[in-house]
Coordinates of C-alpha atoms and ligand atoms in Angstrom, one line a residue:
M11 CA 0.0 0.0 0.0
T12 CA 1.1 3.6 -0.6
Q13 CA 1.7 6.2 2.1
L14 CA -1.5 7.9 0.8
Q15 CA -3.6 4.7 1.2
R16 CA -2.2 4.0 4.6
A17 CA -2.8 7.6 5.7
R18 CA -6.4 7.5 4.5
E19 CA -7.0 4.3 6.5
G20 CA -5.7 6.1 9.6
T21 CA -2.3 4.5 9.9
V22 CA 0.8 6.5 11.0
T23 CA 3.6 4.7 9.1
D24 CA 7.2 4.4 10.1
A25 CA 8.0 7.0 7.4
M26 CA 5.4 9.4 8.8
E27 CA 6.9 9.0 12.3
R28 CA 10.4 9.7 10.9
V29 CA 9.2 12.7 9.0
A30 CA 7.4 14.1 12.1
E31 CA 10.7 13.7 14.0
R32 CA 12.6 15.6 11.4
E33 CA 10.1 18.4 11.1
Q34 CA 9.3 18.4 14.8
V35 CA 5.5 18.1 14.3
D36 CA 2.8 15.7 15.5
P37 CA 2.8 12.4 13.5
E38 CA -0.9 12.7 13.3
F39 CA -0.6 16.0 11.5
V40 CA 1.8 14.4 9.0
R41 CA -0.7 11.6 8.4
Q42 CA -3.6 14.0 7.9
Q43 CA -1.6 16.1 5.4
V44 CA -0.7 13.0 3.4
A45 CA -4.2 11.7 3.5
D46 CA -5.5 15.0 2.2
G47 CA -3.0 14.9 -0.7
R48 CA -1.5 18.2 0.5
A49 CA 1.9 16.6 1.2
V50 CA 3.8 13.6 -0.2
I51 CA 6.4 11.3 1.2
P52 CA 8.2 10.0 -1.9
A53 CA 9.4 6.6 -0.7
N54 CA 9.5 3.7 -3.1
V55 CA 9.2 0.4 -1.3
E56 CA 12.4 -0.8 -3.1
H57 CA 14.6 2.1 -1.9
D58 CA 16.3 0.6 1.1
R59 CA 18.6 3.4 2.0
L60 CA 16.1 6.2 2.0
D61 CA 15.7 8.5 5.0
P62 CA 12.1 9.6 4.5
M63 CA 11.2 13.2 4.0
I64 CA 8.0 15.1 3.3
I65 CA 7.1 17.7 0.7
G66 CA 4.1 20.0 1.5
R67 CA 3.4 23.7 2.1
E68 CA 2.9 23.1 5.8
F69 CA 6.4 21.8 6.2
A70 CA 9.9 23.3 5.7
T71 CA 10.5 24.2 2.1
K72 CA 12.6 21.6 0.3
V73 CA 15.2 21.8 -2.4
N74 CA 15.8 19.5 -5.3
A75 CA 19.1 19.2 -7.2
N76 CA 19.2 17.9 -10.7
I77 CA 22.1 15.7 -11.6
G78 CA 22.7 13.5 -14.6
N79 CA 24.8 13.3 -17.7
S80 CA 24.3 14.1 -21.3
E81 CA 25.4 12.4 -24.5
T82 CA 28.7 14.2 -24.3
D83 CA 29.7 13.9 -20.7
S84 CA 29.9 11.9 -17.5
G85 CA 29.7 8.3 -16.4
V86 CA 28.7 6.4 -13.2
E87 CA 31.6 7.6 -11.1
E88 CA 31.0 11.2 -12.0
E89 CA 27.3 10.8 -11.3
L90 CA 28.0 9.3 -7.9
E91 CA 30.3 12.2 -7.2
K92 CA 27.5 14.6 -8.2
L93 CA 25.1 12.7 -6.0
H94 CA 27.5 13.0 -3.1
A95 CA 28.0 16.8 -3.7
A96 CA 24.2 17.3 -3.9
V97 CA 23.5 15.5 -0.7
H98 CA 26.5 17.1 1.1
Y99 CA 25.4 20.6 0.2
G100 CA 21.9 20.1 1.3
A101 CA 19.6 18.6 -1.5
D102 CA 16.4 17.2 0.0
T103 CA 15.8 15.2 -3.2
V104 CA 17.8 14.5 -6.3
M105 CA 16.7 14.0 -9.9
D106 CA 18.7 11.9 -12.2
L107 CA 18.2 13.5 -15.6
S108 CA 20.8 11.4 -17.4
T109 CA 20.3 10.9 -21.1
G110 CA 23.6 9.3 -22.1
G111 CA 25.7 6.3 -21.3
D112 CA 24.5 3.3 -19.3
L113 CA 21.3 4.7 -17.9
D114 CA 20.5 1.5 -15.8
R115 CA 23.9 1.4 -14.1
I116 CA 23.8 5.1 -13.3
R117 CA 20.2 4.9 -12.0
T118 CA 20.7 1.7 -9.9
A119 CA 23.9 3.1 -8.5
N120 CA 22.2 6.3 -7.5
V121 CA 19.2 4.5 -5.9
E122 CA 21.6 2.2 -4.0
H123 CA 23.6 5.1 -2.5
S124 CA 21.1 7.9 -2.1
P125 CA 19.6 8.6 1.4
V126 CA 17.3 11.2 -0.3
P127 CA 14.4 10.5 -2.7
L128 CA 15.5 10.0 -6.2
G129 CA 13.4 11.2 -9.2
T130 CA 13.7 10.5 -12.9
V131 CA 12.1 11.4 -16.2
P132 CA 11.2 8.1 -17.9
I133 CA 10.5 9.7 -21.4
Y134 CA 14.3 10.3 -21.7
E135 CA 15.0 6.6 -21.5
A136 CA 12.1 5.8 -23.9
V137 CA 13.7 8.1 -26.5
K138 CA 17.1 6.3 -26.1
R139 CA 15.4 2.9 -26.6
A140 CA 13.3 3.7 -29.6
E141 CA 14.6 4.2 -33.2
S142 CA 13.1 7.7 -33.2
V143 CA 10.7 9.7 -31.1
A144 CA 7.8 8.7 -33.4
D145 CA 8.6 5.0 -32.8
I146 CA 8.0 5.2 -29.0
T147 CA 5.0 2.9 -28.3
H148 CA 2.6 2.8 -25.4
E149 CA 4.1 -0.5 -24.4
L150 CA 7.7 0.8 -24.4
L151 CA 6.7 3.8 -22.2
L152 CA 4.9 1.6 -19.7
D153 CA 7.9 -0.8 -19.7
V154 CA 10.3 2.0 -18.9
V155 CA 8.1 3.4 -16.2
E156 CA 7.7 0.0 -14.6
K157 CA 11.4 -0.8 -14.8
Q158 CA 12.4 2.4 -13.2
A159 CA 9.8 1.9 -10.5
A160 CA 11.1 -1.6 -9.8
Q161 CA 14.7 -0.1 -9.6
G162 CA 13.6 2.0 -6.6
V163 CA 13.0 5.4 -8.1
D164 CA 10.9 7.4 -5.6
Y165 CA 9.2 9.9 -8.0
Q166 CA 8.9 10.2 -11.7
T167 CA 8.2 13.2 -13.8
I168 CA 5.3 12.3 -16.1
H169 CA 4.5 14.9 -18.8
A170 CA 0.9 13.7 -19.1
G171 CA -0.6 17.2 -19.1
I172 CA 0.5 18.4 -22.5
L173 CA -2.3 17.5 -25.0
M174 CA -2.7 17.7 -28.8
E175 CA -5.2 20.5 -28.4
H176 CA -2.7 22.6 -26.5
L177 CA 0.0 22.6 -29.1
P178 CA -1.5 25.4 -31.3
L179 CA -1.6 27.6 -28.2
T180 CA 2.2 27.7 -28.3
D181 CA 2.4 29.1 -31.9
G182 CA 2.8 32.7 -30.8
R183 CA 5.4 32.1 -28.1
K184 CA 8.8 33.7 -28.2
T185 CA 10.5 30.5 -27.1
G186 CA 8.0 27.7 -27.9
I187 CA 8.2 24.6 -25.8
V188 CA 11.3 24.6 -23.6
S189 CA 10.7 21.5 -21.5
R190 CA 12.7 18.6 -22.8
G191 CA 9.8 16.2 -22.0
G192 CA 7.3 18.6 -23.4
S193 CA 9.1 19.0 -26.7
I194 CA 9.5 15.3 -27.1
L195 CA 5.9 14.6 -26.5
A196 CA 4.8 17.4 -28.8
Q197 CA 6.9 15.9 -31.6
W198 CA 5.4 12.4 -30.9
M199 CA 1.9 13.8 -31.1
E200 CA 2.6 15.8 -34.3
E201 CA 4.2 12.9 -36.1
N202 CA 1.7 10.2 -35.0
G203 CA -1.4 12.3 -35.0
M204 CA -2.4 10.8 -31.7
Q205 CA -3.0 12.0 -28.2
N206 CA -0.1 12.2 -25.6
P207 CA 0.6 8.5 -24.8
L208 CA 1.3 9.4 -21.1
Y209 CA -2.1 10.9 -20.9
A210 CA -3.7 8.0 -22.8
K211 CA -2.0 5.4 -20.5
F212 CA -2.2 7.5 -17.3
E213 CA -4.4 5.0 -15.3
D214 CA -1.9 2.2 -16.2
I215 CA 0.9 4.3 -14.8
C216 CA -1.2 4.9 -11.7
E217 CA -1.4 1.1 -11.2
I218 CA 2.4 0.7 -11.5
F219 CA 3.0 3.6 -9.2
A220 CA 0.5 2.2 -6.6
E221 CA 2.4 -1.1 -6.6
Y222 CA 5.8 0.5 -5.7
D223 CA 4.5 3.7 -4.1
V224 CA 6.1 5.9 -6.7
T225 CA 5.0 9.6 -6.4
F226 CA 3.9 11.5 -9.5
S227 CA 5.7 14.6 -10.3
L228 CA 3.3 15.9 -12.9
G229 CA 5.5 17.6 -15.5
D230 CA 4.8 21.0 -16.9
G231 CA 5.7 20.4 -20.5
L232 CA 4.3 23.8 -21.5
R233 CA 6.1 25.9 -18.9
P234 CA 7.1 29.3 -20.2
G235 CA 10.7 29.6 -21.3
C236 CA 10.9 33.3 -21.1
L237 CA 9.1 36.2 -19.3
A238 CA 7.1 37.0 -22.5
D239 CA 5.5 33.5 -22.5
A240 CA 4.6 33.4 -18.8
G241 CA 1.0 32.9 -17.9
D242 CA -0.2 32.3 -21.4
D243 CA -3.1 30.1 -22.6
A244 CA -0.8 27.2 -23.2
Q245 CA 0.6 27.2 -19.7
F246 CA -2.8 27.4 -18.0
A247 CA -4.5 24.9 -20.4
E248 CA -2.0 22.4 -19.3
L249 CA -2.5 23.3 -15.7
E250 CA -6.2 22.5 -16.0
T251 CA -5.2 19.0 -17.3
L252 CA -2.7 18.6 -14.4
G253 CA -5.6 19.3 -12.0
E254 CA -7.7 16.5 -13.6
L255 CA -4.7 14.1 -13.5
T256 CA -4.1 14.9 -9.8
S257 CA -7.6 13.8 -9.0
I258 CA -7.3 10.6 -11.0
A259 CA -4.0 9.7 -9.3
H260 CA -5.5 10.4 -5.9
D261 CA -8.4 8.1 -6.8
H262 CA -5.8 5.4 -7.4
G263 CA -4.2 6.1 -4.0
V264 CA -1.1 7.5 -5.6
Q265 CA 0.8 10.5 -4.2
V266 CA 1.1 13.6 -6.4
M267 CA 3.1 16.8 -6.7
V268 CA 2.8 19.2 -9.6
E269 CA 5.7 20.9 -11.4
G270 CA 5.6 24.6 -12.2
P271 CA 7.4 27.2 -14.2
G272 CA 10.0 28.3 -15.4
H273 CA 10.4 32.0 -16.3
V274 CA 7.9 34.3 -14.6
P275 CA 8.0 38.0 -13.8
M276 CA 8.2 38.6 -10.1
D277 CA 4.7 40.2 -9.9
Q278 CA 3.0 37.1 -11.3
I279 CA 4.6 34.5 -9.1
S280 CA 2.3 34.5 -6.1
G281 CA -0.8 34.5 -8.4
Q282 CA 0.5 31.5 -10.3
V283 CA 1.2 29.6 -7.0
E284 CA -2.3 30.3 -5.8
R285 CA -3.9 29.2 -9.1
Q286 CA -2.0 25.9 -9.0
Q287 CA -3.1 25.2 -5.4
E288 CA -6.7 25.9 -6.4
V289 CA -6.7 23.8 -9.6
C290 CA -4.7 20.9 -8.1
D291 CA -6.6 20.7 -4.8
G292 CA -3.7 21.7 -2.7
A293 CA -1.2 19.1 -4.1
P294 CA 2.4 20.2 -3.4
F295 CA 3.8 22.6 -6.0
Y296 CA 7.3 21.9 -7.1
V297 CA 8.7 24.8 -9.0
L298 CA 11.8 25.2 -11.2
G299 CA 13.0 28.6 -10.2
P300 CA 11.2 30.6 -11.6
L301 CA 13.7 32.9 -13.2
V302 CA 12.5 36.5 -12.8
T303 CA 14.6 37.9 -15.6
D304 CA 16.0 36.5 -18.8
V305 CA 19.1 38.7 -19.1
A306 CA 21.7 37.0 -16.9
P307 CA 23.0 33.8 -18.4
G308 CA 25.9 32.7 -16.1
Y309 CA 24.0 33.9 -13.1
D310 CA 20.7 32.1 -13.4
H311 CA 21.1 30.5 -10.0
I312 CA 20.6 34.0 -8.7
T313 CA 17.8 35.1 -11.1
S314 CA 15.9 31.9 -10.3
A315 CA 16.6 31.9 -6.5
I316 CA 14.9 35.3 -6.3
G317 CA 11.8 33.8 -8.0
A318 CA 12.0 30.7 -5.9
T319 CA 12.0 32.7 -2.7
E320 CA 8.8 34.4 -3.8
A321 CA 7.2 31.1 -4.9
A322 CA 8.0 29.5 -1.6
R323 CA 6.7 32.5 0.3
A324 CA 3.5 32.1 -1.6
G325 CA 3.1 28.4 -0.9
A326 CA 5.4 26.3 -3.2
A327 CA 6.6 23.3 -1.3
M328 CA 9.7 22.3 -3.1
L329 CA 12.2 24.3 -5.2
C330 CA 14.1 22.7 -8.1
Y331 CA 17.5 24.4 -8.1
V332 CA 19.1 26.1 -11.1
T333 CA 22.8 26.3 -11.4
P334 CA 25.0 29.0 -12.9
K335 CA 25.4 26.9 -16.0
E336 CA 21.6 26.9 -16.8
H337 CA 21.1 27.5 -20.6
L338 CA 24.9 27.2 -21.1
G339 CA 26.2 23.8 -20.3
L340 CA 26.2 20.7 -18.1
P341 CA 26.8 21.6 -14.4
D342 CA 29.9 20.2 -12.6
A343 CA 30.2 19.6 -8.9
E344 CA 31.1 23.2 -8.1
D345 CA 28.0 24.4 -10.0
V346 CA 25.9 22.0 -8.0
R347 CA 27.3 23.5 -4.8
D348 CA 26.6 27.1 -6.0
G349 CA 23.1 26.2 -7.1
L350 CA 22.2 24.4 -3.9
A351 CA 23.6 27.3 -1.7
A352 CA 21.4 29.7 -3.7
Y353 CA 18.3 27.5 -3.3
R354 CA 18.8 26.7 0.4
I355 CA 19.0 30.4 1.0
A356 CA 15.7 30.8 -1.0
A357 CA 14.0 28.0 1.0
H358 CA 15.2 29.3 4.4
A359 CA 14.4 32.9 3.6
A360 CA 10.8 31.9 2.7
D361 CA 10.5 29.7 5.8
V362 CA 11.6 32.7 8.0
A363 CA 9.2 35.0 6.1
N364 CA 6.4 32.5 6.5
G365 CA 7.0 32.3 10.3
R366 CA 7.8 28.6 10.2
E367 CA 8.4 27.7 13.8
G368 CA 12.0 27.9 14.8
A369 CA 13.3 28.8 11.4
R370 CA 14.8 32.1 12.5
D371 CA 16.6 30.6 15.5
W372 CA 19.3 29.7 13.1
D373 CA 19.7 33.3 11.9
D374 CA 19.7 34.5 15.5
A375 CA 22.3 32.0 16.6
L376 CA 24.6 33.0 13.8
S377 CA 24.1 36.7 14.4
E378 CA 25.0 36.3 18.0
A379 CA 28.2 34.4 17.1
R380 CA 29.0 37.1 14.7
Y381 CA 28.6 39.9 17.2
D382 CA 30.6 37.9 19.8
F383 CA 33.4 37.5 17.3
D384 CA 33.1 33.8 17.8
W385 CA 34.5 33.0 14.4
R386 CA 34.5 29.2 14.8
R387 CA 30.9 29.1 15.8
Q388 CA 30.0 31.4 13.0
F389 CA 31.6 29.1 10.5
D390 CA 29.9 26.0 12.1
L391 CA 26.5 27.7 11.8
A392 CA 27.1 29.0 8.3
L393 CA 25.0 27.5 5.5
D394 CA 28.2 26.6 3.7
P395 CA 30.8 26.3 6.6
E396 CA 33.6 25.3 4.3
R397 CA 33.2 28.4 2.1
A398 CA 32.8 30.8 5.0
R399 CA 35.9 29.5 6.7
S400 CA 38.0 29.6 3.5
Y401 CA 36.9 33.1 2.6
H402 CA 37.9 34.3 6.1
D403 CA 41.2 32.5 6.0
Q404 CA 42.2 33.9 2.6
T405 CA 43.2 37.1 4.3
L406 CA 43.5 36.2 8.0
P407 CA 44.7 32.6 8.1
G408 CA 46.4 32.5 11.5
D409 CA 44.7 30.8 14.4
N410 CA 45.0 34.0 16.4
Y411 CA 42.6 35.7 14.1
K412 CA 39.9 33.3 15.2
E413 CA 39.8 35.4 18.4
A414 CA 40.1 38.8 16.6
R415 CA 37.5 41.5 17.1
F416 CA 37.6 42.4 13.4
C417 CA 38.1 40.9 10.0
S418 CA 39.8 42.2 6.9
M419 CA 36.7 43.8 5.5
C420 CA 36.8 46.9 7.6
G421 CA 40.0 46.2 9.6
A422 CA 40.7 46.6 13.3
E423 CA 40.3 50.4 13.5
F424 CA 37.0 50.6 11.5
C425 CA 35.3 47.4 12.7
S426 CA 31.8 48.8 13.5
M427 CA 30.8 45.9 15.7
R428 CA 34.0 46.3 17.8
I429 CA 33.4 50.0 18.1
D430 CA 29.8 49.4 19.1
Q431 CA 30.8 46.9 21.7
D432 CA 33.3 49.4 23.1
V433 CA 30.6 52.1 23.2
R434 CA 28.2 49.8 25.0
E435 CA 30.8 48.8 27.4
S436 CA 31.7 52.3 28.4
R437 CA 28.0 53.2 28.6
R438 CA 27.5 50.3 31.0
D439 CA 30.6 51.4 33.0
S440 CA 29.4 54.9 33.4
R441 CA 25.8 53.8 34.4
S442 CA 27.1 51.4 37.0
S443 CA 29.3 54.0 38.5
Q444 CA 26.3 56.3 38.7
T445 CA 23.8 53.9 40.3
K446 CA 25.2 50.5 40.9
S447 CA 21.8 49.1 42.0
D448 CA 19.6 50.3 39.1
P449 CA 19.4 48.2 35.9
P450 CA 19.8 50.0 32.6
R451 CA 16.7 51.9 31.3
D452 CA 15.8 53.3 27.9
A453 CA 14.8 56.9 27.1
D454 CA 11.2 56.2 28.3
G455 CA 12.5 54.9 31.6
E456 CA 11.7 51.2 30.7
M457 CA 14.1 48.5 31.6
S458 CA 16.3 47.7 28.7
E459 CA 15.9 44.1 27.4
I460 CA 19.0 42.1 27.5
A461 CA 19.0 39.7 24.5
E462 CA 19.0 36.1 25.4
E463 CA 21.3 33.7 23.6
T464 CA 19.6 31.4 21.1
D465 CA 20.2 27.7 21.7
V466 CA 19.7 26.6 18.2
E467 CA 20.2 22.9 19.1
A468 CA 17.2 23.2 21.5
S469 CA 15.0 25.3 19.3
A470 CA 11.8 24.1 17.7
A471 CA 13.4 24.4 14.3
A472 CA 12.9 21.4 12.1
E473 CA 15.9 19.2 11.6
V474 CA 15.8 20.3 8.0
N475 CA 16.2 23.9 9.1
R476 CA 19.2 23.4 11.4
P477 CA 22.8 23.2 10.5
P478 CA 24.4 21.1 9.4
V479 CA 21.5 20.8 7.0
G480 CA 21.9 18.3 4.3
T481 CA 24.2 15.8 6.0
H482 CA 21.2 13.5 6.2
E483 CA 23.1 11.0 8.3
V484 CA 21.8 7.5 7.8
D485 CA 24.1 4.6 8.4
G486 CA 27.1 6.8 7.7
A487 CA 27.7 9.5 5.1
P488 CA 26.1 8.8 1.8
L489 CA 29.0 8.0 -0.4
E490 CA 31.9 7.5 1.9
D491 CA 31.7 3.8 1.5
V492 CA 31.0 3.8 -2.2
D493 CA 33.3 1.5 -4.2
L494 CA 33.7 3.6 -7.4
D495 CA 35.3 0.7 -9.2
R496 CA 32.4 -1.6 -8.6
E497 CA 30.7 -3.1 -11.7
Y498 CA 27.0 -2.6 -11.9
P499 CA 25.2 -5.4 -13.7
P500 CA 22.7 -4.1 -16.3
A501 CA 19.2 -4.1 -14.9
D502 CA 16.7 -6.5 -16.5
D503 CA 15.3 -4.9 -19.5
Ligands
SF4_625 S1 35.6 44.3 10.3 FE1 33.6 44.9 9.5 S2 32.9 43.1 8.4 FE2 34.6 42.4 9.8 S3 33.6 41.8 11.7 FE3 34.1 44.0 11.9 S4 32.2 45.1 11.2 FE4 32.1 43.0 10.5

């Protein structure tokens, strides 16, 4: 049975218990959210190493990292390194978008070693196995979907929402269809004169997903690829279909999240999130960015993290990261790190803005360490401790500078926090010499509040909100025990 079916019958599963512990909420609340289809726990019954997590707007905002190779680059070892980097730098889920090489070896290796849910896009493998896109059959598609489910993939992007009748709506677009899956299915429909096979066979896919508890990630094949195309008829026609498919999947007891755009001007983002939530009956929204401007290739982890923050603030449950290489090339491990940092900032900023319980404790603890010149604690609390430490040490490497009341940015003489501390100290001294018994008072005669230190370890912040986020320790670090020379037998085909 799926997590959704168990939740509906009133059972709190082990996965729900674990999720409740990580989020520091009542397990019954987790069960109810899953039962209502407002949250998903992607947890294929064949994924042994998984540490369960939850995606839903009532929980901490999650971040997905895409990894995967292309025809021109990367094998199993490189993909495992990317998986390691993604988990190490805080990905809550990872999607394997590989389109080249031995796809089965890469996928099974990833499932075997990933403590976080793994997602795939089965249409990519179907393209590889067919002579041409037009030759993809219904049977081949179902075969790929079922094989990947049996291999332990936790969620699959299924572009079932793009229909024949939607295609003319893209004619006036500036950038047409930019989703890889969307463009493949559009080609298939044009060449065969038939309806989208993933739509036609959607109930068969539901049955496969129900058997393995694979979660749908309903793909947005018609997402806008530029600001000019955002919110057009094609995008919203597909969204209506995604709403219908959400309902059908729920009827089969299958968990669903829905993918979203893309490229969207800042002022349209919250409206788009609200519309998805309404059309898809509260199913978690999983957004790619969105990018809020098209003018910054090379910096699209930033343009998209701005949009992602706004989307999460408005109710998106998971953010798919974008790396600096977006639109330009295949990301390497350093790009994965930069993309994840940008998106973990976006997710956390939204959680703070949304008042998620305990989220800001992390900020407060770091600020206190900063004001105390407790450099080591500041590094430990940093979102990317290694980078924070290395930037500091580039100019002040000596151990003695870990006690210093300044850094190289302003220098000792102009360090404003040092100056402020000295001013406060002398104010305190002068007050205590005037009236030793009176506590300090402000201009209105009220007693000044003395800030209490934040104990971030004891705060109500979810585990996912606390440093070191992303270590996801389960039976040892994710890839430390990986034998990169190991041969992976081809999966049954
Ligand atoms: S020198 Fe400037 S940047 Fe560095 S700790 Fe002091 S106030 Fe902050």
